[in-house]
Amino acid sequence: MAHIDGGKIKPSKSLQESLSNMLKGKQEFVLLDEQKITYEKALALSNKHQNQKQVYIIHGGPGTGKTVIAINMLVEMINQNKNAIYVTKNKAPREVYRKKLSNGGYRKVYIDNLFKGSGGFVNSIENNYDCIIVDESHRLNAKSGYYKNNGENQIKEIIHACKLAIFFVDDHQIVTTSDIGSSQEIKKWCEYYNATVYEDKLKSQFRCNGSDAYLSWVDNVLEIEETANDELNIDYDIRIFDNPVTLKNAIYEKNQIANRSRILAGYCWEWEKSGRNRADVHEIKIGDFSMSWNFNSTDTWAIDENSINQVGCIHTSQGLEFDYVGLIIGDDMRYENGKIVTDFFKRALSDKSISGLKKAYKENKESTLNWADIIIKNTYRTLMTRGQKGCYIYCTDAALNEYLKLRLEKSKEYVRKSEKTNY
């Protein structure tokens, strides 16, 4: 009993071999360029023996390969006999990567024990893990449990539970009122534990056909950041549609190639309980267009074959990527008097991501509107950057649709002028 009590928890040899074999030949898990540098630094930190806790904060926008690096870190640390796990609050990416990694015929239990939600560390023993790798850490919450009544702060609990905590963060992907995992909040708890902090930023973009210009354009158009970027001289297929039916048809056609295209939407239509698993219940209706929200019975909507017939939301697509996305921007964002306007009152009542905003609005109107504006813009920014090859957009607000067309045409005109000058 003393030997067991004082023993070190570590992965079995069969698990190590299984994980290594799972990544072999899978192109989506191959590391490139600066991803390798970040990966090697994390491994070096995991082998660094010191009494202080260590925290590695890795900043990265959409498509910089955060999840790819995280999965590779996990596998190599397991190979090195370390007690390491992968954590993300959002269930959808956990389930998708579980399925991808377990398709090799390996026992499901091997994978399930390595992919955890963020609320499982409330009662953890200090330094119980060698390393906890947190993907999409901007989605961490304060409280845990179904009723949000357990624990104190998920960031604090994760740092407490391990010797090395690795947080992948993008502050522009905070999309609900309960998301507290900003880089500022992480640093606050690093100071609390007197942890040694390391910080890096992933700059190279491997989604949206590798174009940082598209991300800058999105930030500019949505008035998230004044990037002053109207140049889109890139091989990326972005189109604005006047009709959601034609958008749907275009995405269906793209999906026939490899089942890697999906329709997404802002959360502006009620998600009917009676329709959670019924294909004949269409909650999203716009003129002749009607489709169902993604079913409640699947956590792998992003890769299921039949999900092309369902519309995904932020919760089933964040942290994942597709070849093409068809995005329906709802009434929560419109264009008025030369400005992008957001309206959280147009969100569906069943949308828990804006929980508490109506009450806060009564107490402090201005700050609540600012917070809601950030959440809504971040949501559409995230959805607009899920596609590797293209993004097709339809807006329920006609003025916003025309505004996006004009901005897209302006970017093309900018490119044409640049090409004439260069010539």
PDB file of N, CA, C and O in Angstrom, residues 294-332:
ATOM      1  N   ASN A 294     -28.387  21.855 -35.555  1.00  0.00           N
ATOM      2  CA  ASN A 294     -27.716  20.570 -35.356  1.00  0.00           C
ATOM      3  C   ASN A 294     -28.396  19.784 -34.234  1.00  0.00           C
ATOM      4  O   ASN A 294     -28.813  20.346 -33.229  1.00  0.00           O
ATOM      5  N   PHE A 295     -28.508  18.489 -34.425  1.00  0.00           N
ATOM      6  CA  PHE A 295     -29.210  17.638 -33.468  1.00  0.00           C
ATOM      7  C   PHE A 295     -28.483  17.585 -32.134  1.00  0.00           C
ATOM      8  O   PHE A 295     -27.264  17.716 -32.052  1.00  0.00           O
ATOM      9  N   ASN A 296     -29.251  17.336 -31.099  1.00  0.00           N
ATOM     10  CA  ASN A 296     -28.696  17.233 -29.757  1.00  0.00           C
ATOM     11  C   ASN A 296     -28.054  15.870 -29.505  1.00  0.00           C
ATOM     12  O   ASN A 296     -27.366  15.675 -28.517  1.00  0.00           O
ATOM     13  N   SER A 297     -28.269  14.914 -30.411  1.00  0.00           N
ATOM     14  CA  SER A 297     -27.830  13.535 -30.167  1.00  0.00           C
ATOM     15  C   SER A 297     -26.406  13.257 -30.627  1.00  0.00           C
ATOM     16  O   SER A 297     -25.925  12.150 -30.499  1.00  0.00           O
ATOM     17  N   THR A 298     -25.731  14.244 -31.192  1.00  0.00           N
ATOM     18  CA  THR A 298     -24.375  13.995 -31.693  1.00  0.00           C
ATOM     19  C   THR A 298     -23.407  15.062 -31.209  1.00  0.00           C
ATOM     20  O   THR A 298     -23.731  16.247 -31.193  1.00  0.00           O
ATOM     21  N   ASP A 299     -22.236  14.621 -30.805  1.00  0.00           N
ATOM     22  CA  ASP A 299     -21.171  15.549 -30.427  1.00  0.00           C
ATOM     23  C   ASP A 299     -20.115  15.631 -31.518  1.00  0.00           C
ATOM     24  O   ASP A 299     -19.109  16.314 -31.349  1.00  0.00           O
ATOM     25  N   THR A 300     -20.356  14.912 -32.605  1.00  0.00           N
ATOM     26  CA  THR A 300     -19.393  14.919 -33.714  1.00  0.00           C
ATOM     27  C   THR A 300     -20.058  15.466 -34.978  1.00  0.00           C
ATOM     28  O   THR A 300     -19.815  15.004 -36.075  1.00  0.00           O
ATOM     29  N   TRP A 301     -20.905  16.473 -34.791  1.00  0.00           N
ATOM     30  CA  TRP A 301     -21.627  17.092 -35.904  1.00  0.00           C
ATOM     31  C   TRP A 301     -20.672  17.516 -37.019  1.00  0.00           C
ATOM     32  O   TRP A 301     -20.983  17.386 -38.199  1.00  0.00           O
ATOM     33  N   ALA A 302     -19.507  18.023 -36.668  1.00  0.00           N
ATOM     34  CA  ALA A 302     -18.573  18.573 -37.655  1.00  0.00           C
ATOM     35  C   ALA A 302     -18.094  17.551 -38.671  1.00  0.00           C
ATOM     36  O   ALA A 302     -17.700  17.919 -39.782  1.00  0.00           O
ATOM     37  N   ILE A 303     -18.126  16.267 -38.320  1.00  0.00           N
ATOM     38  CA  ILE A 303     -17.623  15.253 -39.242  1.00  0.00           C
ATOM     39  C   ILE A 303     -18.661  14.195 -39.601  1.00  0.00           C
ATOM     40  O   ILE A 303     -18.388  13.306 -40.394  1.00  0.00           O
ATOM     41  N   ASP A 304     -19.867  14.283 -39.031  1.00  0.00           N
ATOM     42  CA  ASP A 304     -20.917  13.329 -39.374  1.00  0.00           C
ATOM     43  C   ASP A 304     -21.438  13.598 -40.784  1.00  0.00           C
ATOM     44  O   ASP A 304     -21.623  14.749 -41.177  1.00  0.00           O
ATOM     45  N   GLU A 305     -21.698  12.548 -41.527  1.00  0.00           N
ATOM     46  CA  GLU A 305     -22.103  12.704 -42.924  1.00  0.00           C
ATOM     47  C   GLU A 305     -23.436  13.412 -43.092  1.00  0.00           C
ATOM     48  O   GLU A 305     -23.612  14.235 -43.993  1.00  0.00           O
ATOM     49  N   ASN A 306     -24.397  13.146 -42.252  1.00  0.00           N
ATOM     50  CA  ASN A 306     -25.725  13.725 -42.411  1.00  0.00           C
ATOM     51  C   ASN A 306     -25.843  15.157 -41.894  1.00  0.00           C
ATOM     52  O   ASN A 306     -26.872  15.795 -42.086  1.00  0.00           O
ATOM     53  N   SER A 307     -24.809  15.667 -41.240  1.00  0.00           N
ATOM     54  CA  SER A 307     -24.916  17.002 -40.648  1.00  0.00           C
ATOM     55  C   SER A 307     -24.866  18.127 -41.672  1.00  0.00           C
ATOM     56  O   SER A 307     -25.078  19.279 -41.327  1.00  0.00           O
ATOM     57  N   ILE A 308     -24.602  17.807 -42.940  1.00  0.00           N
ATOM     58  CA  ILE A 308     -24.712  18.818 -43.986  1.00  0.00           C
ATOM     59  C   ILE A 308     -26.157  19.312 -44.075  1.00  0.00           C
ATOM     60  O   ILE A 308     -26.427  20.424 -44.535  1.00  0.00           O
ATOM     61  N   ASN A 309     -27.109  18.505 -43.587  1.00  0.00           N
ATOM     62  CA  ASN A 309     -28.529  18.875 -43.616  1.00  0.00           C
ATOM     63  C   ASN A 309     -28.963  19.626 -42.366  1.00  0.00           C
ATOM     64  O   ASN A 309     -30.154  19.891 -42.186  1.00  0.00           O
ATOM     65  N   GLN A 310     -27.999  19.958 -41.506  1.00  0.00           N
ATOM     66  CA  GLN A 310     -28.287  20.693 -40.276  1.00  0.00           C
ATOM     67  C   GLN A 310     -27.388  21.923 -40.199  1.00  0.00           C
ATOM     68  O   GLN A 310     -26.288  21.931 -40.749  1.00  0.00           O
ATOM     69  N   VAL A 311     -27.843  22.930 -39.492  1.00  0.00           N
ATOM     70  CA  VAL A 311     -27.079  24.166 -39.336  1.00  0.00           C
ATOM     71  C   VAL A 311     -26.335  24.134 -38.005  1.00  0.00           C
ATOM     72  O   VAL A 311     -26.937  23.882 -36.957  1.00  0.00           O
ATOM     73  N   GLY A 312     -25.041  24.371 -38.047  1.00  0.00           N
ATOM     74  CA  GLY A 312     -24.228  24.384 -36.835  1.00  0.00           C
ATOM     75  C   GLY A 312     -24.177  25.767 -36.214  1.00  0.00           C
ATOM     76  O   GLY A 312     -24.382  26.791 -36.885  1.00  0.00           O
ATOM     77  N   CYS A 313     -23.894  25.811 -34.925  1.00  0.00           N
ATOM     78  CA  CYS A 313     -23.771  27.091 -34.214  1.00  0.00           C
ATOM     79  C   CYS A 313     -22.338  27.230 -33.695  1.00  0.00           C
ATOM     80  O   CYS A 313     -21.481  26.397 -33.956  1.00  0.00           O
ATOM     81  N   ILE A 314     -22.079  28.256 -32.937  1.00  0.00           N
ATOM     82  CA  ILE A 314     -20.737  28.517 -32.419  1.00  0.00           C
ATOM     83  C   ILE A 314     -20.253  27.367 -31.539  1.00  0.00           C
ATOM     84  O   ILE A 314     -19.081  27.011 -31.546  1.00  0.00           O
ATOM     85  N   HIS A 315     -21.184  26.723 -30.808  1.00  0.00           N
ATOM     86  CA  HIS A 315     -20.794  25.691 -29.844  1.00  0.00           C
ATOM     87  C   HIS A 315     -20.392  24.377 -30.509  1.00  0.00           C
ATOM     88  O   HIS A 315     -19.669  23.579 -29.912  1.00  0.00           O
ATOM     89  N   THR A 316     -20.861  24.127 -31.731  1.00  0.00           N
ATOM     90  CA  THR A 316     -20.515  22.886 -32.413  1.00  0.00           C
ATOM     91  C   THR A 316     -19.412  23.072 -33.449  1.00  0.00           C
ATOM     92  O   THR A 316     -19.003  22.112 -34.097  1.00  0.00           O
ATOM     93  N   SER A 317     -18.936  24.313 -33.603  1.00  0.00           N
ATOM     94  CA  SER A 317     -17.916  24.558 -34.636  1.00  0.00           C
ATOM     95  C   SER A 317     -16.656  25.234 -34.114  1.00  0.00           C
ATOM     96  O   SER A 317     -15.605  25.143 -34.749  1.00  0.00           O
ATOM     97  N   GLN A 318     -16.725  25.911 -32.978  1.00  0.00           N
ATOM     98  CA  GLN A 318     -15.532  26.579 -32.462  1.00  0.00           C
ATOM     99  C   GLN A 318     -14.450  25.552 -32.124  1.00  0.00           C
ATOM    100  O   GLN A 318     -14.708  24.526 -31.514  1.00  0.00           O
ATOM    101  N   GLY A 319     -13.227  25.849 -32.564  1.00  0.00           N
ATOM    102  CA  GLY A 319     -12.113  24.931 -32.345  1.00  0.00           C
ATOM    103  C   GLY A 319     -11.963  23.914 -33.454  1.00  0.00           C
ATOM    104  O   GLY A 319     -11.047  23.094 -33.423  1.00  0.00           O
ATOM    105  N   LEU A 320     -12.867  23.953 -34.456  1.00  0.00           N
ATOM    106  CA  LEU A 320     -12.820  23.007 -35.563  1.00  0.00           C
ATOM    107  C   LEU A 320     -12.719  23.761 -36.886  1.00  0.00           C
ATOM    108  O   LEU A 320     -12.858  24.980 -36.921  1.00  0.00           O
ATOM    109  N   GLU A 321     -12.474  23.031 -37.970  1.00  0.00           N
ATOM    110  CA  GLU A 321     -12.334  23.683 -39.268  1.00  0.00           C
ATOM    111  C   GLU A 321     -12.943  22.827 -40.369  1.00  0.00           C
ATOM    112  O   GLU A 321     -13.103  21.616 -40.237  1.00  0.00           O
ATOM    113  N   PHE A 322     -13.291  23.508 -41.455  1.00  0.00           N
ATOM    114  CA  PHE A 322     -13.921  22.871 -42.602  1.00  0.00           C
ATOM    115  C   PHE A 322     -13.238  23.384 -43.866  1.00  0.00           C
ATOM    116  O   PHE A 322     -12.407  24.293 -43.802  1.00  0.00           O
ATOM    117  N   ASP A 323     -13.587  22.822 -45.014  1.00  0.00           N
ATOM    118  CA  ASP A 323     -13.085  23.377 -46.273  1.00  0.00           C
ATOM    119  C   ASP A 323     -13.823  24.681 -46.589  1.00  0.00           C
ATOM    120  O   ASP A 323     -13.217  25.717 -46.817  1.00  0.00           O
ATOM    121  N   TYR A 324     -15.156  24.593 -46.594  1.00  0.00           N
ATOM    122  CA  TYR A 324     -15.991  25.771 -46.856  1.00  0.00           C
ATOM    123  C   TYR A 324     -17.059  25.886 -45.775  1.00  0.00           C
ATOM    124  O   TYR A 324     -17.585  24.879 -45.303  1.00  0.00           O
ATOM    125  N   VAL A 325     -17.373  27.128 -45.401  1.00  0.00           N
ATOM    126  CA  VAL A 325     -18.502  27.361 -44.504  1.00  0.00           C
ATOM    127  C   VAL A 325     -19.475  28.321 -45.180  1.00  0.00           C
ATOM    128  O   VAL A 325     -19.067  29.271 -45.861  1.00  0.00           O
ATOM    129  N   GLY A 326     -20.750  28.036 -45.000  1.00  0.00           N
ATOM    130  CA  GLY A 326     -21.795  28.957 -45.421  1.00  0.00           C
ATOM    131  C   GLY A 326     -22.369  29.578 -44.171  1.00  0.00           C
ATOM    132  O   GLY A 326     -22.950  28.876 -43.335  1.00  0.00           O
ATOM    133  N   LEU A 327     -22.184  30.872 -43.983  1.00  0.00           N
ATOM    134  CA  LEU A 327     -22.556  31.535 -42.732  1.00  0.00           C
ATOM    135  C   LEU A 327     -23.796  32.406 -42.911  1.00  0.00           C
ATOM    136  O   LEU A 327     -23.835  33.278 -43.790  1.00  0.00           O
ATOM    137  N   ILE A 328     -24.788  32.185 -42.056  1.00  0.00           N
ATOM    138  CA  ILE A 328     -25.982  33.030 -42.018  1.00  0.00           C
ATOM    139  C   ILE A 328     -25.860  33.958 -40.817  1.00  0.00           C
ATOM    140  O   ILE A 328     -25.856  33.507 -39.666  1.00  0.00           O
ATOM    141  N   ILE A 329     -25.716  35.243 -41.101  1.00  0.00           N
ATOM    142  CA  ILE A 329     -25.644  36.251 -40.039  1.00  0.00           C
ATOM    143  C   ILE A 329     -27.062  36.718 -39.742  1.00  0.00           C
ATOM    144  O   ILE A 329     -27.765  37.214 -40.621  1.00  0.00           O
ATOM    145  N   GLY A 330     -27.495  36.547 -38.500  1.00  0.00           N
ATOM    146  CA  GLY A 330     -28.871  36.847 -38.121  1.00  0.00           C
ATOM    147  C   GLY A 330     -29.106  38.297 -37.742  1.00  0.00           C
ATOM    148  O   GLY A 330     -28.252  39.179 -37.941  1.00  0.00           O
ATOM    149  N   ASP A 331     -30.268  38.538 -37.149  1.00  0.00           N
ATOM    150  CA  ASP A 331     -30.693  39.904 -36.825  1.00  0.00           C
ATOM    151  C   ASP A 331     -29.915  40.528 -35.672  1.00  0.00           C
ATOM    152  O   ASP A 331     -30.149  41.692 -35.339  1.00  0.00           O
ATOM    153  N   ASP A 332     -29.024  39.766 -35.033  1.00  0.00           N
ATOM    154  CA  ASP A 332     -28.254  40.341 -33.928  1.00  0.00           C
ATOM    155  C   ASP A 332     -27.121  41.238 -34.418  1.00  0.00           C
ATOM    156  O   ASP A 332     -26.435  41.873 -33.605  1.00  0.00           O
TER     157      ASP A 332
END
